[in-house]
Coordinates of C-alpha atoms in Angstrom, one line a residue:
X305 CA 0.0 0.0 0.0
X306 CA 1.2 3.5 -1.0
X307 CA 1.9 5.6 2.1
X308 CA 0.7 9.3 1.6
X309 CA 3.8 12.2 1.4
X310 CA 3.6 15.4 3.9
X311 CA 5.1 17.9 2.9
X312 CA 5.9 20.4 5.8
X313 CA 6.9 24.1 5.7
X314 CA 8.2 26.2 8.4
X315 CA 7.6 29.6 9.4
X316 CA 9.1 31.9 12.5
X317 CA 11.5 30.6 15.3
X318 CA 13.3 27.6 16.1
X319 CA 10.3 26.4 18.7
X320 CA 8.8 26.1 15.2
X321 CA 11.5 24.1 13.6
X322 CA 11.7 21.3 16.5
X323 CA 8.0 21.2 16.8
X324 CA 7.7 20.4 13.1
X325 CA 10.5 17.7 14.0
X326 CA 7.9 16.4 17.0
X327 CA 5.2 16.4 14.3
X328 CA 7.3 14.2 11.5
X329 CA 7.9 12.0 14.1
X330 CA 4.6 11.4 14.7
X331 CA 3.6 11.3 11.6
X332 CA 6.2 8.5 10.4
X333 CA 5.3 6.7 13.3
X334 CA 1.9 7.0 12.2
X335 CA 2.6 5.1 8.2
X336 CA 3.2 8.8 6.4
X337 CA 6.0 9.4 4.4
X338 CA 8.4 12.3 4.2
X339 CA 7.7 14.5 0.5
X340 CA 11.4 16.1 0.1
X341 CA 9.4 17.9 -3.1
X342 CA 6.2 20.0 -2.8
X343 CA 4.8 18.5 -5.7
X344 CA 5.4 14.9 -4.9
X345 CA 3.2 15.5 -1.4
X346 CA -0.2 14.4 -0.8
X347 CA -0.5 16.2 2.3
X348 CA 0.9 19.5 2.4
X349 CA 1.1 21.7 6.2
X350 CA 2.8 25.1 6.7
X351 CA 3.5 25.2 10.4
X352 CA 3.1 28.9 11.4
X353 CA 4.3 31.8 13.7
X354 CA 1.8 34.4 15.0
X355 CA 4.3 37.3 17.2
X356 CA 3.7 39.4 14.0
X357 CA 1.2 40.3 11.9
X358 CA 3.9 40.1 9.0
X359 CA 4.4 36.7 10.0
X360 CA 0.3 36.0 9.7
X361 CA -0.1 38.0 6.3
X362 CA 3.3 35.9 4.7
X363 CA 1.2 32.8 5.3
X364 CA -1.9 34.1 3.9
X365 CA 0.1 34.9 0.7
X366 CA 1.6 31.7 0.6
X367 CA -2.0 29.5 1.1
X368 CA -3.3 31.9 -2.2
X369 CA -0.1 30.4 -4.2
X370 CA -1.0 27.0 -3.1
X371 CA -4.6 27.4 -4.1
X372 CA -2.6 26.5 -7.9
X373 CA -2.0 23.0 -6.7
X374 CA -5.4 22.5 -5.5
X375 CA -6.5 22.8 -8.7
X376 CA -3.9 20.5 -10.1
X377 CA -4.4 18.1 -7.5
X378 CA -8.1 18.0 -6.3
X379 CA -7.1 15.8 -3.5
X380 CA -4.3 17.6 -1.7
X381 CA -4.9 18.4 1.2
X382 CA -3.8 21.8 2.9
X383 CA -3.5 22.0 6.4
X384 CA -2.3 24.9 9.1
X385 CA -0.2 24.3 11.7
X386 CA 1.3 26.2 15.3
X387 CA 0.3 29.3 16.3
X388 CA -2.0 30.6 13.6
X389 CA -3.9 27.6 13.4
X390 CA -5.1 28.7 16.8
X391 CA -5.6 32.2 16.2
X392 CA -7.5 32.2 13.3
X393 CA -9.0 28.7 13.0
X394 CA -12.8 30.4 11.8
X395 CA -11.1 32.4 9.4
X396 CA -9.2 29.9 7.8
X397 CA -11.9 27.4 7.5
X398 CA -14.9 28.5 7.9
X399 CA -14.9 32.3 6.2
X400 CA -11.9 32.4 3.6
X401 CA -11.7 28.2 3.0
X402 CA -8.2 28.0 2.0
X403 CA -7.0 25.5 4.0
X404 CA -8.6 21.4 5.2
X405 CA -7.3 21.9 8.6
X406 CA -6.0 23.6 11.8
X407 CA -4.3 22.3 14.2
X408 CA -2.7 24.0 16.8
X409 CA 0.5 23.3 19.1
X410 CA -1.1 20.9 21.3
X411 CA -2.7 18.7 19.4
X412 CA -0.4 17.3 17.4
X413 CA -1.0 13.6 18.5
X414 CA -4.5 13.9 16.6
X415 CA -2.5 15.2 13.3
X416 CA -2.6 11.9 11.6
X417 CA -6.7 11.3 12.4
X418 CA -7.3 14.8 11.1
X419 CA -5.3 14.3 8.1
X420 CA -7.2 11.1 7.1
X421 CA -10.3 12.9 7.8
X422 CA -9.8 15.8 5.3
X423 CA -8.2 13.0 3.0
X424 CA -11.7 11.8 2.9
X425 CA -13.0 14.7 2.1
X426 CA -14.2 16.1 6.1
X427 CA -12.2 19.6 7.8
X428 CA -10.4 19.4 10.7
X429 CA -10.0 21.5 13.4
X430 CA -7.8 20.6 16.8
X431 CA -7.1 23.7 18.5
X432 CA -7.4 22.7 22.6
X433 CA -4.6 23.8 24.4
X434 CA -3.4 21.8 27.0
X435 CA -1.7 22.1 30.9
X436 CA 0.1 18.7 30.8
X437 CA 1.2 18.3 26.5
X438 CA 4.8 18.0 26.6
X439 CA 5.8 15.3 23.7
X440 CA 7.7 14.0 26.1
X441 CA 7.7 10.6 24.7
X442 CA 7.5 11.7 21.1
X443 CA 11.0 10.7 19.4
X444 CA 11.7 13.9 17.3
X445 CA 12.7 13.0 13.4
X446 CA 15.7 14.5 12.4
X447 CA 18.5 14.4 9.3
X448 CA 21.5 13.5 10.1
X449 CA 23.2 17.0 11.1
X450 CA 25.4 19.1 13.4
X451 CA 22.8 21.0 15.6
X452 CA 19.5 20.3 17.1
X453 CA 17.0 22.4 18.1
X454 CA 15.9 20.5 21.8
X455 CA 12.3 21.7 23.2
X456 CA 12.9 21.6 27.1
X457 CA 9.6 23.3 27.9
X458 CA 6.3 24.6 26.3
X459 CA 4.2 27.6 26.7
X460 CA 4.6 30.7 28.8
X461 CA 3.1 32.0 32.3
X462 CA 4.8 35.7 31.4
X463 CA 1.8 37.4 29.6
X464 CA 3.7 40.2 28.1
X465 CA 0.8 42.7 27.2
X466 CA 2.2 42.4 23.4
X467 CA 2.8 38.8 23.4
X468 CA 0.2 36.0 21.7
X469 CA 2.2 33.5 23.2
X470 CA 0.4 32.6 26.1
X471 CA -2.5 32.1 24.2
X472 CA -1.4 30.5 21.3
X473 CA 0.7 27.9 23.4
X474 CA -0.5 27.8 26.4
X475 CA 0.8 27.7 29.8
X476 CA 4.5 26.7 31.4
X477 CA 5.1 22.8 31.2
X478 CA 8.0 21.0 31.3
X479 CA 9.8 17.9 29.8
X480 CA 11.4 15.1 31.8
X481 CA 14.8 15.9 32.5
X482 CA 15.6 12.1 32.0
X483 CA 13.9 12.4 28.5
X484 CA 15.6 15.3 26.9
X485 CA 19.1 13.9 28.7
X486 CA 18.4 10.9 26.9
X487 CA 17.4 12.8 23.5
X488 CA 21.2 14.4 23.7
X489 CA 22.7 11.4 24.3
X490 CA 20.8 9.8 21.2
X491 CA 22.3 12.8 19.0
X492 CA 25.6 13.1 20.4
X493 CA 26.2 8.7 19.4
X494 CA 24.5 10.3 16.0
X495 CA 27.3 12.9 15.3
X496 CA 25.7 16.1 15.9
X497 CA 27.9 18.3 17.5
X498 CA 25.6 21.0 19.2
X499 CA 21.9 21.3 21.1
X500 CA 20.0 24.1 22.1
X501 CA 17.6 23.8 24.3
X502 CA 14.7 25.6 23.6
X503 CA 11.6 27.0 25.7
X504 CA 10.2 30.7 25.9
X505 CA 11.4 31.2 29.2
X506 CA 14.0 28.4 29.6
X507 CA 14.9 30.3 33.5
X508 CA 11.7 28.9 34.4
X509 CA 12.4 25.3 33.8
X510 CA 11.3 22.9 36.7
X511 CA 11.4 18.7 36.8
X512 CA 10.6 18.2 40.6
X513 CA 13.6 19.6 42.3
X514 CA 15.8 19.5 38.9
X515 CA 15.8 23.5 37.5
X516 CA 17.0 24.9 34.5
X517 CA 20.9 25.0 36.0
X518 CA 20.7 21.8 37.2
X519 CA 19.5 20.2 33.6
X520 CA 22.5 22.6 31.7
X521 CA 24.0 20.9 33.9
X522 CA 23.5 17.2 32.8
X523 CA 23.2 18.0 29.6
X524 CA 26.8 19.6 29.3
X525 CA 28.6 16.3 31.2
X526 CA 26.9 14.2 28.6
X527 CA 29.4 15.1 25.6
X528 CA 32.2 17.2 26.6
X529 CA 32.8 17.7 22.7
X530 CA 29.0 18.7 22.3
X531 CA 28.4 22.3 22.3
X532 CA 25.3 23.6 24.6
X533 CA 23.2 26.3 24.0
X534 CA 20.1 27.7 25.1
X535 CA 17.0 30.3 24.4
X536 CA 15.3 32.8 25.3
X537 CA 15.8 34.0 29.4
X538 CA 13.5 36.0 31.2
X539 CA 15.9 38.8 32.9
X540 CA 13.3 38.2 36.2
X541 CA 14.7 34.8 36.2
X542 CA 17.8 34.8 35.3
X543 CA 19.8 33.2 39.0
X544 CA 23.4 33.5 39.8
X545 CA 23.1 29.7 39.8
X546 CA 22.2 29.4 35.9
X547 CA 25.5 32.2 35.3
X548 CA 28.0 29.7 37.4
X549 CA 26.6 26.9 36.0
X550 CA 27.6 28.7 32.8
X551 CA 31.1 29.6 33.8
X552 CA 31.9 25.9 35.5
X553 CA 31.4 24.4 31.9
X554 CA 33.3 24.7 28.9
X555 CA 30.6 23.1 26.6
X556 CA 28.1 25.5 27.9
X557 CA 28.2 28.5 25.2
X558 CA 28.9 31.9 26.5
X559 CA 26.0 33.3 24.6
X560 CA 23.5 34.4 26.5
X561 CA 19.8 35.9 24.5
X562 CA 18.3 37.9 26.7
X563 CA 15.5 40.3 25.6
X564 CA 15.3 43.9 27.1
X565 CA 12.7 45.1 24.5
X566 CA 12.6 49.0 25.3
X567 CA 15.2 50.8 27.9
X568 CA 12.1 53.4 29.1
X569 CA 10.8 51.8 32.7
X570 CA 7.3 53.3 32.0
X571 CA 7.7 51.4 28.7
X572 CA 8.5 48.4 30.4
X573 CA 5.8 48.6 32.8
X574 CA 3.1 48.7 29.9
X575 CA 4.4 45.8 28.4
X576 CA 4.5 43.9 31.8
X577 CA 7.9 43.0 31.8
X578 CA 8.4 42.8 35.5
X579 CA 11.6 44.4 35.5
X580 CA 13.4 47.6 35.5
X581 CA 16.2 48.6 33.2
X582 CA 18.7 49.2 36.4
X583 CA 17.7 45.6 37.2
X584 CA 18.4 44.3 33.6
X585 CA 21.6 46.3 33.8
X586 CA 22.8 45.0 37.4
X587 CA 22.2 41.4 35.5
X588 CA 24.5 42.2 32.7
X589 CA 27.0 43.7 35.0
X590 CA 27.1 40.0 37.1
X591 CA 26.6 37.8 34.0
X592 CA 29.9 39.6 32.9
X593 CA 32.0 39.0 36.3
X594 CA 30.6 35.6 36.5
X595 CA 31.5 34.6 32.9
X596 CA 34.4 36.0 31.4
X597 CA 34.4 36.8 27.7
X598 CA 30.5 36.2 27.3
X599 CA 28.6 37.9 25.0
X600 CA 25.0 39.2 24.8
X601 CA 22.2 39.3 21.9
X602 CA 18.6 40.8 22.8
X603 CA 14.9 41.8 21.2
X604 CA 13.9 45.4 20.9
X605 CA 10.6 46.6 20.0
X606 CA 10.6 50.1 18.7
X607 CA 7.0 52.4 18.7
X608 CA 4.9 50.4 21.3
X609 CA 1.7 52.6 22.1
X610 CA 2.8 55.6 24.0
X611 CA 6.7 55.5 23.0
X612 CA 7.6 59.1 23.4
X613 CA 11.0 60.6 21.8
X614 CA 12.4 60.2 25.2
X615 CA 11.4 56.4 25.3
X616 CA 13.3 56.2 23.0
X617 CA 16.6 57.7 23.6
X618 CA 16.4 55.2 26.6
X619 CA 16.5 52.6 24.5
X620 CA 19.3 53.7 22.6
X621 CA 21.2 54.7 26.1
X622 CA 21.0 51.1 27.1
X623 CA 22.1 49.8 24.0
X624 CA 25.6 51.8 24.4
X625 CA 25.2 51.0 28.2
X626 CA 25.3 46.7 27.2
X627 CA 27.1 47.3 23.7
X628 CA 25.2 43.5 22.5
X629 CA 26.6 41.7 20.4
X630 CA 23.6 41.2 18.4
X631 CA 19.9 41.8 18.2
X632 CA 16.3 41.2 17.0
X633 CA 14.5 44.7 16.0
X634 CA 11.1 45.3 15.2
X635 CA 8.2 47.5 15.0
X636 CA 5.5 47.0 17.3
X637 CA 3.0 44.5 15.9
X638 CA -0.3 44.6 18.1
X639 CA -2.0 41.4 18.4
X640 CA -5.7 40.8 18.6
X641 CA -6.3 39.6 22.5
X642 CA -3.2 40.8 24.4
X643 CA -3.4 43.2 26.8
X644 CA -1.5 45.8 24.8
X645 CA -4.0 45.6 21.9
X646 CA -6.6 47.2 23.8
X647 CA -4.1 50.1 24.0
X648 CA -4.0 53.1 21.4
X649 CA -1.5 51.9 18.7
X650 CA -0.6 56.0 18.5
X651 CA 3.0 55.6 17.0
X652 CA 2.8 56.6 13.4
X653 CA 4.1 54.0 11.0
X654 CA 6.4 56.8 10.0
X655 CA 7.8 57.3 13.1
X656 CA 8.4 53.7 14.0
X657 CA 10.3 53.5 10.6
X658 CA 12.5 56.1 12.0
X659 CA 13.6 55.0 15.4
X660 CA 13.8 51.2 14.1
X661 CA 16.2 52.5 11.4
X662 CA 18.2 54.4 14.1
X663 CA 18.2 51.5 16.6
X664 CA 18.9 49.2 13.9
X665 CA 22.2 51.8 12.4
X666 CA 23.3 52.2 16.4
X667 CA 23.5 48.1 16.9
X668 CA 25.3 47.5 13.0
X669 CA 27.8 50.3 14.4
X670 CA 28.0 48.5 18.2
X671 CA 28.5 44.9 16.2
X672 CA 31.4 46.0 14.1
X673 CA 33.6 47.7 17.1
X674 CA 33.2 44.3 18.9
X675 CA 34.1 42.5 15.6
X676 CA 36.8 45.1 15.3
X677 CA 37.8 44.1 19.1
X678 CA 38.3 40.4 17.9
X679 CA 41.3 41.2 15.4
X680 CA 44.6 39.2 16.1
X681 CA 42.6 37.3 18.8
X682 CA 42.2 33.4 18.2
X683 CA 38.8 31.5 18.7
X684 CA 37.7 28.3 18.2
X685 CA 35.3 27.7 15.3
X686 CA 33.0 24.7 15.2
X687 CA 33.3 24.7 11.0
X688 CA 29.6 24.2 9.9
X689 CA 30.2 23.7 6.3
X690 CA 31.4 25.7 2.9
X691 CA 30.6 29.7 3.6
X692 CA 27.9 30.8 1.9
X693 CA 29.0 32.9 -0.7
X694 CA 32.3 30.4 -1.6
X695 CA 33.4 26.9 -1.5
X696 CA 36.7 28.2 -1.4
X697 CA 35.9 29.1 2.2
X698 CA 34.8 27.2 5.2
X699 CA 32.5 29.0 8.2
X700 CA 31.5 28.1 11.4
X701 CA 30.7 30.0 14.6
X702 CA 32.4 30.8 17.6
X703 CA 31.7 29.7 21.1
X704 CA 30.3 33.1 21.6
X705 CA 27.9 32.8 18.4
X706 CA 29.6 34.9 15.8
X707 CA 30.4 33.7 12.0
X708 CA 33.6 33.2 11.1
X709 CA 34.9 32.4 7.3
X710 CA 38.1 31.1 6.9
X711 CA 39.9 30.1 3.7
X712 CA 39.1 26.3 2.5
X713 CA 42.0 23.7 4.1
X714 CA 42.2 20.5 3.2
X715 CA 41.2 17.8 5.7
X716 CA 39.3 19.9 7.5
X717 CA 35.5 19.6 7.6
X718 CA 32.4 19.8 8.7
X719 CA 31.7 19.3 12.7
X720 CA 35.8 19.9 13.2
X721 CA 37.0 22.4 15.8
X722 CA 39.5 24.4 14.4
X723 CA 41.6 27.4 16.1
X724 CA 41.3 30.6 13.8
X725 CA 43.2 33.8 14.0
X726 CA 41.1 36.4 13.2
X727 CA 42.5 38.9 10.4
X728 CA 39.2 41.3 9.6
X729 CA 35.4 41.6 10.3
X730 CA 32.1 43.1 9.6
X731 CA 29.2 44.0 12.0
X732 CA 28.2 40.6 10.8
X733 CA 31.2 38.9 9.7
X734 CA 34.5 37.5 11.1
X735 CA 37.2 36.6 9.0
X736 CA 40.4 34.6 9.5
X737 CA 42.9 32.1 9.0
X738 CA 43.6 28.7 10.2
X739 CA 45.6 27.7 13.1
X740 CA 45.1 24.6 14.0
X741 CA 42.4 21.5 14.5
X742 CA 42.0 21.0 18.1
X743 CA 41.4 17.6 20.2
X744 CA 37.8 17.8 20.5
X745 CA 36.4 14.6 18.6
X746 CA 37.2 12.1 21.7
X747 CA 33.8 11.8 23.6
X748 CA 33.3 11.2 27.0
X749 CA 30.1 9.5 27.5
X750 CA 29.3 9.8 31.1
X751 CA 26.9 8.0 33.4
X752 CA 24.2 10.4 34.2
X753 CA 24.1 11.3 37.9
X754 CA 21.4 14.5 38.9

């Protein structure tokens, strides 16, 4: 018997990459087959993001392409995944009818019953969200690789008044410890030399009397020549504990994402971010004495309702104040049924333009000095593959999460560890030359104890 072919396309952040990996798994499990061509699937899903309304109207272009294919192939069916698919469930179905189903982040256990359903001609909607849903038993599909994207946690008990979140995914549960150690043991015996472990506010991480330091941990003495990383912290929750647990562990990257989102306190305040900036600012100070060396990437939202001129300078004063390595900058988006939306959106787009531009020019000029810092230094580069521009080059990323491109040497390759000098850089660029390879490759599998 022919197996039907899903074909699955995904949209925002990298909670959206390893859930569509928690869905393929189920769904292979379950007697589909993987479509590694669009037009070879029977079954085609766009798993979606919903923190901007961008985000929302680049999937409602891409379900009017797809309409093509429908007519091509009167069987296909087209189905919504993630966030969207719980936002806007009536409108996708019921009012527009592009799509056979909806199915939102907790329900992906139902996926392949829905999918039979619409196969025989029926809609499908599975939207509940859930207080237990973790996957936790779910075996993630994944190609053979050098990173993984590891799901430690799901939802979010925050409610940020700009953030869908909450709504979209529900509230804070989290995985076993003993099942995600054992998923980075799996993919350290497979090759992959790095994990991230993902969650929307990792700090807040709890199995019984395990937290979030005490699973970095584990997960670090697993693989001494695996990488760790992890994303996004809450600065309310950030403990000295997670920082030392950080500075006690090579493997543990010294890359720390931690979203500010405005430097104006009143701004904060409105956006319920239960901190203040000389909070934030006291964290970054530690984080640095704690943990020589690491560096900082954050979120900014520029023109939330109310920004003044002066909100804004704030945000650019803490920007010099931190100098980050790196950031995420955006207009405000509002969101139908956050807190925020309810607030007058009275930031012309014009003026939101304008200070993004600025925030964006003060953060490309920030990025380059530190690159400029990093001349003559040497780092070690985990090499990642060919650069993208040239095969002539090699690029991989430093322990502190910067690019590096390096000329092309033979006998080195992908998932080495090389020493680089580095020669020259751009806000976004390092470059250099090769040193040496280092010892990394000898694994030290180690007996668990937490």
């Amino acid at each position: 018997m022919t197996k039907n072919k899903v074909f699955i396309e995904t949209y925002g952040c990298q909670m959206n990459l390893a859930d569509t990996e928690v869905v393929l798994g189920i769904l292979q499990k379950n007697g589909f087959d993987s479509a590694k061509n669009i037009d070879d699937a029977d079954v085609i899903l766009l798993n979606t993001c919903s923190i901007r309304d961008n985000a929302e109207q680049r999937i409602y272009g891409r379900l009017g392409n797809l309409k093509a294919k429908k007519w091509e192939k009167k069987n296909l069916v087209i189905g919504i995944l993630g966030c969207m698919a719980e936002r806007l469930r009536s409108d996708l179905i019921d009012e527009k009818k592009l799509v056979d189903l909806v199915v939102g982040p907790d329900e992906y256990r139902r996926l392949p019953e829905f999918i039979d359903n619409a196969l025989g001609g029926e809609k499908g909607i599975g939207v509940k969200l859930s207080k237990t849903e973790t996957y936790d038993d779910i075996i993630p599909y994944r190609e053979d690789g050098l990173q993984a994207w590891i799901s430690v946690m799901r939802g979010c008990d925050k409610f940020c008044s700009f953030c869908v979140v909450p709504f979209t995914r529900g509230r804070e549960r989290s995985r076993g410890l003993d099942s995600i150690l054992n998923e980075i043991k799996q993919l350290s015996t497979r090759g992959f030399r790095e994990v991230t472990l993902l969650g929307q506010n990792v700090n807040s991480y709890l199995d019984g009397n395990n937290d979030f330091a005490d699973l970095l941990s584990a997960a670090a003495k697993i693989d001494k020549s695996l990488r760790v990383r992890f994303t996004t912290s809450h600065p309310q929750d950030l403990s000295d504990k997670l920082l030392e647990t950080i500075a006690a562990n090579k493997n543990i990257c010294n890359y720390i994402h931690l979203p500010v989102q405005s430097g104006s306190n009143r701004i904060l305040e409105l956006m319920n971010r239960t901190y203040s900036i000389e909070h934030y600012l006291n964290l970054i100070e530690k984080a640095r004495k704690i943990i020589p060396g690491v560096s900082f990437s954050t979120d900014i939202i520029s023109g939330f309702p109310s920004e003044t001129f002066e909100d804004h300078l704030a945000t650019l004063d803490v920007m010099q104040k931190v100098r980050f390595d790196g950031a995420y900058m955006f207009k405000y988006s509002p969101r139908e049924g956050t807190k925020a939306f309810r607030l007058n959106d009275d930031v012309d787009e014009e003026t939101k333009s304008k200070r993004l531009q600025e925030i964006i020019s003060l953060q490309q000029s920030i990025s380059n000095e530190i690159n400029q810092e990093t001349i003559g230094k040497e780092e070690e580069i985990l090499v990642e593959g060919f650069s993208r521009k040239s095969n002539d080059f090699l690029a991989g990323r430093t322990d502190s999460n910067k690019v590096v491109v390096f000329p092309l040497i033979d006998g080195i390759e992908e998932g080495d560890y090389v020493n680089v000098k580095i020669t020259g850089g751009t806000s976004a660029t390092l470059f250099g030359e090769f040193i040496s390879l280092t010892n990394k490759k000898e694994k030290s599998l180690t007996a668990i104890a937490v």
